[in-house]
XYZ file of C-alpha atoms in Angstrom:
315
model
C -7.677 265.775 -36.737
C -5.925 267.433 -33.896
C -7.265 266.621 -30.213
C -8.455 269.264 -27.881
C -8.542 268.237 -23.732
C -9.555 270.000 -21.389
C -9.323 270.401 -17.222
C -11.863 270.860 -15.087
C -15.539 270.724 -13.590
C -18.428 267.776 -14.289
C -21.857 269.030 -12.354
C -25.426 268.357 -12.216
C -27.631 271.389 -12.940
C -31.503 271.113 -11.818
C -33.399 274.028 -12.499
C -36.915 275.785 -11.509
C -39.510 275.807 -13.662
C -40.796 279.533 -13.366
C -38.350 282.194 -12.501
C -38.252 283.889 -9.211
C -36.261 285.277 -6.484
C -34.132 282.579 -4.901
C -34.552 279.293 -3.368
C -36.256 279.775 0.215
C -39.493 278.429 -0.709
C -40.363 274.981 -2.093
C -40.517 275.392 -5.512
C -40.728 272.679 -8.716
C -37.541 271.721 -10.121
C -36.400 269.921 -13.408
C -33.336 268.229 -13.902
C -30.699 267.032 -13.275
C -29.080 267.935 -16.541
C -25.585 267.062 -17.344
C -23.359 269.851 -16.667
C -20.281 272.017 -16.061
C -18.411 274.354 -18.231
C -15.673 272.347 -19.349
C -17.915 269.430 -19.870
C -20.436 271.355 -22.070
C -17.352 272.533 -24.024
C -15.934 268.743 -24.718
C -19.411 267.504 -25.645
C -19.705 270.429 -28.347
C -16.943 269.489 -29.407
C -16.932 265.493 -29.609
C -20.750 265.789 -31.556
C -18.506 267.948 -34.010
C -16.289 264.503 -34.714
C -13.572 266.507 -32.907
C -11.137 263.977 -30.777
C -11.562 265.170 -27.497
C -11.479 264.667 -23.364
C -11.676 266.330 -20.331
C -10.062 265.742 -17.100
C -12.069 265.689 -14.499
C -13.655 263.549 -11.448
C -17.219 262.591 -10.118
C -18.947 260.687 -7.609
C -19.807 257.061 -7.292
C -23.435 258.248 -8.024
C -26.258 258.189 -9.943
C -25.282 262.169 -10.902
C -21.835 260.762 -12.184
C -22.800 258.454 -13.962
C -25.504 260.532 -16.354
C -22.582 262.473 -16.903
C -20.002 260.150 -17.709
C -22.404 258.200 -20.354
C -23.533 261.499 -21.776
C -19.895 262.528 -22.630
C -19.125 258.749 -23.804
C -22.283 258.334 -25.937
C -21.760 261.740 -27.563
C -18.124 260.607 -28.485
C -15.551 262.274 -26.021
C -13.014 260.056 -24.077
C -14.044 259.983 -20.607
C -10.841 257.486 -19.411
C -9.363 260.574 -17.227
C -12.614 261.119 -15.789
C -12.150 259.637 -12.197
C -14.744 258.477 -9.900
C -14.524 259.287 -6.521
C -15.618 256.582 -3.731
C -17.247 259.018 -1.357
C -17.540 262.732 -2.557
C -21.068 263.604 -4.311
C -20.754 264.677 -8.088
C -20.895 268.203 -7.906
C -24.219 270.103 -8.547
C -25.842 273.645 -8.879
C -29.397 274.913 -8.637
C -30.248 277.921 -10.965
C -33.054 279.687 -11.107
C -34.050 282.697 -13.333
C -34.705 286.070 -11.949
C -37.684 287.827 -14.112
C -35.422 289.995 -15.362
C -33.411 287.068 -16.890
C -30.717 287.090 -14.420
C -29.762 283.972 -12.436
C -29.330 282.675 -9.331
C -27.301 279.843 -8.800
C -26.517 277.661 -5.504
C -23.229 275.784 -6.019
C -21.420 272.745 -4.390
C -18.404 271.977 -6.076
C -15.422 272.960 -4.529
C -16.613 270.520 -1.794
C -17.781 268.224 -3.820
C -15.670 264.826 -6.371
C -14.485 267.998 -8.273
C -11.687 268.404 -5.499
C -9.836 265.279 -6.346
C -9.273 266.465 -9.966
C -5.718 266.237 -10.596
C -2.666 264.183 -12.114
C -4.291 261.156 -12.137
C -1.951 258.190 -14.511
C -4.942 258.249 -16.821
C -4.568 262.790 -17.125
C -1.420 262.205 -17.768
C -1.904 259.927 -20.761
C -4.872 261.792 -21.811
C -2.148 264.803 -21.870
C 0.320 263.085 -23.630
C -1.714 262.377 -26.603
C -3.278 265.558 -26.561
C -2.797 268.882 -29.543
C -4.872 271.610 -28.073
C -5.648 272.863 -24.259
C -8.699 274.689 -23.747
C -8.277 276.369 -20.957
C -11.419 277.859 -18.842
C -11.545 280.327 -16.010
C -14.814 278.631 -14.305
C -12.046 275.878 -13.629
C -9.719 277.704 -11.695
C -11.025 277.344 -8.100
C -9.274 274.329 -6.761
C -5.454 274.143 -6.336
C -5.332 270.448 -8.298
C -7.031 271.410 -11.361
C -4.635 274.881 -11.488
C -1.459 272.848 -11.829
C -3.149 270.238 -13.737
C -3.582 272.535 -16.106
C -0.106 274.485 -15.875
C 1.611 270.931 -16.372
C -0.789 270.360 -19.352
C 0.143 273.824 -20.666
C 4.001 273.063 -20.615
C 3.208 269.667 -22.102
C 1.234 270.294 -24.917
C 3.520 273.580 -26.078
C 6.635 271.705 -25.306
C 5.765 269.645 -28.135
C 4.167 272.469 -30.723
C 0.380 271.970 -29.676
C -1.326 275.070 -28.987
C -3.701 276.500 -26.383
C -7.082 278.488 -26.163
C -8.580 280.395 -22.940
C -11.821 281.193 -22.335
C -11.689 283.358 -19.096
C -15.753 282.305 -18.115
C -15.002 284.504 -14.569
C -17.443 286.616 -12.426
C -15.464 289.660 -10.994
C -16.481 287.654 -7.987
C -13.633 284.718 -8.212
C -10.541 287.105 -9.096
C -10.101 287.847 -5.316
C -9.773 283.535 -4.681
C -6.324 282.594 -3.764
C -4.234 282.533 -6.570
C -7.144 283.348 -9.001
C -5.336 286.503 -10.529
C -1.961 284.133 -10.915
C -3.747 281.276 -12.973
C -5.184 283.566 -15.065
C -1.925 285.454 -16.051
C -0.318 282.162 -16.777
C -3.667 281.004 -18.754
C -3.371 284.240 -21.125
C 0.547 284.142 -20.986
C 0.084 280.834 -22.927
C -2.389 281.567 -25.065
C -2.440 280.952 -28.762
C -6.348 281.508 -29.000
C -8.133 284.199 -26.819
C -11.722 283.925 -26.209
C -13.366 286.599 -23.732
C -17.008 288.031 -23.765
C -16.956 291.655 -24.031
C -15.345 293.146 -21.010
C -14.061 290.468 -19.827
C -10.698 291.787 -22.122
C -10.553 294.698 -19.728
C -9.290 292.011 -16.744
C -6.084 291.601 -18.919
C -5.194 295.326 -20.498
C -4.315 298.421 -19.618
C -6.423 299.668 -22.194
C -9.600 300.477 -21.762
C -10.872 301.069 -25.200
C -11.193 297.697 -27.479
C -9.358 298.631 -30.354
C -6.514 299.626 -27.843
C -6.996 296.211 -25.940
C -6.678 293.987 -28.757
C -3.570 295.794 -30.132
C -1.913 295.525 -26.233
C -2.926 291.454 -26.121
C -1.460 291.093 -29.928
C 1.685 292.583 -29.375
C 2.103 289.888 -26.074
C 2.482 287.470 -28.564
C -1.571 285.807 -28.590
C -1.796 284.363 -32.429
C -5.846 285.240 -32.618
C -8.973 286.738 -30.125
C -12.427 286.249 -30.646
C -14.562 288.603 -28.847
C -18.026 287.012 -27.937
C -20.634 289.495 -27.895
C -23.586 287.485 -27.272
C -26.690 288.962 -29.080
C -24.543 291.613 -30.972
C -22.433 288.308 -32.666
C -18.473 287.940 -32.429
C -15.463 289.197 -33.747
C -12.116 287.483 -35.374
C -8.720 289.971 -34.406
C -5.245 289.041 -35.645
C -2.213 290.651 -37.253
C -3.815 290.789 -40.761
C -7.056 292.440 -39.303
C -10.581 291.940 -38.479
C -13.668 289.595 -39.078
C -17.136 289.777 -37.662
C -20.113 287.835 -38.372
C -23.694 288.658 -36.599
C -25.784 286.444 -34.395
C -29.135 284.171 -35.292
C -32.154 285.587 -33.966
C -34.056 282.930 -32.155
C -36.027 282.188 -29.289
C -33.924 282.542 -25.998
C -35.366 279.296 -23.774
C -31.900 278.794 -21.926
C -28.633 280.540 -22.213
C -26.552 278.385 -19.863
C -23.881 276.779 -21.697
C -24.032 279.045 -24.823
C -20.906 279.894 -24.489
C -19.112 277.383 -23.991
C -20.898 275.395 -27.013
C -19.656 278.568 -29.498
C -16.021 277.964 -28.142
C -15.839 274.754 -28.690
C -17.056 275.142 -31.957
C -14.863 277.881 -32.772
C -11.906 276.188 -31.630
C -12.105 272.532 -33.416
C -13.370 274.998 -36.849
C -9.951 277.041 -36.026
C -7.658 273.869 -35.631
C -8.981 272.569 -39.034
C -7.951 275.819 -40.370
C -10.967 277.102 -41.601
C -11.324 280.738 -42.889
C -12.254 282.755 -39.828
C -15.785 284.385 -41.140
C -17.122 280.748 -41.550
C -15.895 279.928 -37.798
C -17.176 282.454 -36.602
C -20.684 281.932 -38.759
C -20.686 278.123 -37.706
C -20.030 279.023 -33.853
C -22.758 281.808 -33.807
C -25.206 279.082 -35.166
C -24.109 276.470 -32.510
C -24.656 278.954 -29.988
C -28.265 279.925 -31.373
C -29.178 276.329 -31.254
C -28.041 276.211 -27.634
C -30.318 278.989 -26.103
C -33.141 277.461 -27.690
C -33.040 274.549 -25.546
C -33.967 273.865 -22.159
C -30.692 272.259 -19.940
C -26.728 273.445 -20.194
C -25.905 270.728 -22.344
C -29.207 269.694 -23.956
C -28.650 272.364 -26.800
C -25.197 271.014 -28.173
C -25.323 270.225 -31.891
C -23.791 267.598 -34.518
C -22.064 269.501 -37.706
C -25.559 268.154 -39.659
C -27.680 269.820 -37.065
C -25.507 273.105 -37.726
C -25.781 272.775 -41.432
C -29.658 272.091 -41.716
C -30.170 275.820 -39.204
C -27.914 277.554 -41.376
C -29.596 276.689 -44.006
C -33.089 277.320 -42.386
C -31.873 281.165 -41.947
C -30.860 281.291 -45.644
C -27.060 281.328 -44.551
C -24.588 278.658 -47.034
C -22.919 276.295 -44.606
């Protein structure tokens, strides 16, 4: 099977146990829980029996080292995962609003996540690499942004392909050099993954239809269009495929997303028909919500199999 790497952030998460407004009171807190986009994505997709790894970099700490085993039990190569001998592992507080938004308190860009870069060991995880996966949450730091470009030219240069997941509040597309890393990110994508509107930061179109026609023509092979409680949708030259969400219980919906793309993806590179992707990334995300902790939620192909059966759907 083809192997997918990707670039970018390792965190802890610790969350409050009731929501609320903030963090200036002391409040109860549960955690930490393994984190970070691009790690949540590489764990979904090593419990699949995907070949994966991840780039990255954490501290010489307690918080580094639940991540690093988590990743390594659950099968993903952590040997371009560096440890830094000072810098923290980076972290984030969340806490849920009552109307199920969140608030989050960040340190990353401060924290072992700056020293992710072209490390000997990225470089060989690279070279033996068939698919980038490519996510927007990553592109804060100027090491992990040409990381990733020389991982881009790479893995193309010698027919691999690339997905992008833009996973970007509005928020970060005024950071220096945001709007650049982006353009190059879709530029070289072969597999285009945004939520909803999160097309609109890439077209001149403003209507979906329109949208996916103006990101087709530039050359992107496929888009899946993740629509969160309303399912996702398959677009590419031949036409269109969608396939509803699971109803379930909604206990966390960090790292949902990221879980579904990773599941798409490594159903994608085994070149499975798209309806059944789509139907098998849907489920992993389902089974993600319904757990409490970013990561806690991802799911083995078994796992998958026995809820789609539980819902009456054929695996």
């Amino acid at each position: 099977m083809k192997k997918i790497i990707t670039i970018g952030e390792i965190v802890v998460e610790i969350m409050a146990v009731e929501p609320g407004l903030g963090f200036t009171a002391a409040i109860p807190l549960i955690g930490p829980f393994a984190s970070g986009a691009p790690a949540i994505f590489i764990d979904q997709a090593a419990k699949l029996g995907q070949p994966c790894g991840i780039v990255s970099a954490v501290g010489n700490d307690d918080f580094g080292v639940l991540n690093v085993e988590r990743l390594r039990r659950d099968g993903a190569d952590v040997s371009a995962i560096g440890v830094h001998p000072t810098a923290a592992t980076g972290s984030a507080f969340v806490r849920y609003r009552p109307d199920g938004n969140r608030d989050f308190i960040y340190n990353i860009r401060h924290s072992a996540c700056s020293a992710i870069g072209l490390t000997p060991e990225a470089e060989a995880l690279i070279d033996g690499a068939d698919h980038l996966h490519i996510m927007g949450s990553a592109l804060f730091f100027d090491g992990i942004v040409s990381a990733i470009f020389e991982a881009t030219r790479r893995i193309k240069a010698k027919g691999g392909t690339v997905s992008f997941d833009p996973n970007i509040r509005k928020e970060m597309l005024e950071l220096p050099g945001m709007r650049e890393a982006l353009a190059h990110a879709l530029e070289n994508a072969d597999l285009f993954m945004p939520s909803g509107p999160e097309m609109f930061l890439f077209t001149k179109a403003t209507e979906e239809a329109a949208a996916i026609a103006e990101l087709l023509e530039r050359g992107i092979k496929a888009i899946v269009v993740k629509r969160g409680a309303d399912g996702a949708s398959y677009f590419d030259r031949s036409g269109e495929v969608s396939a509803p969400a699971f109803r379930v219980e909604e206990i966390d919906p960090t790292g949902a997303g990221d879980s579904f793309g990773a599941a798409f993806v490594s159903c994608w590179l085994r070149g499975m028909a798209p309806g059944k992707a789509l139907t098998i990334a849907n489920a992993t995300g389902a089974r993600a919500v319904s757990v409490k902790g970013p990561m806690e939620g991802t799911s083995t192909m078994a796992e998958i199999e026995t809820f789609l059966h539980s819902q009456g759907v054929a695996a």
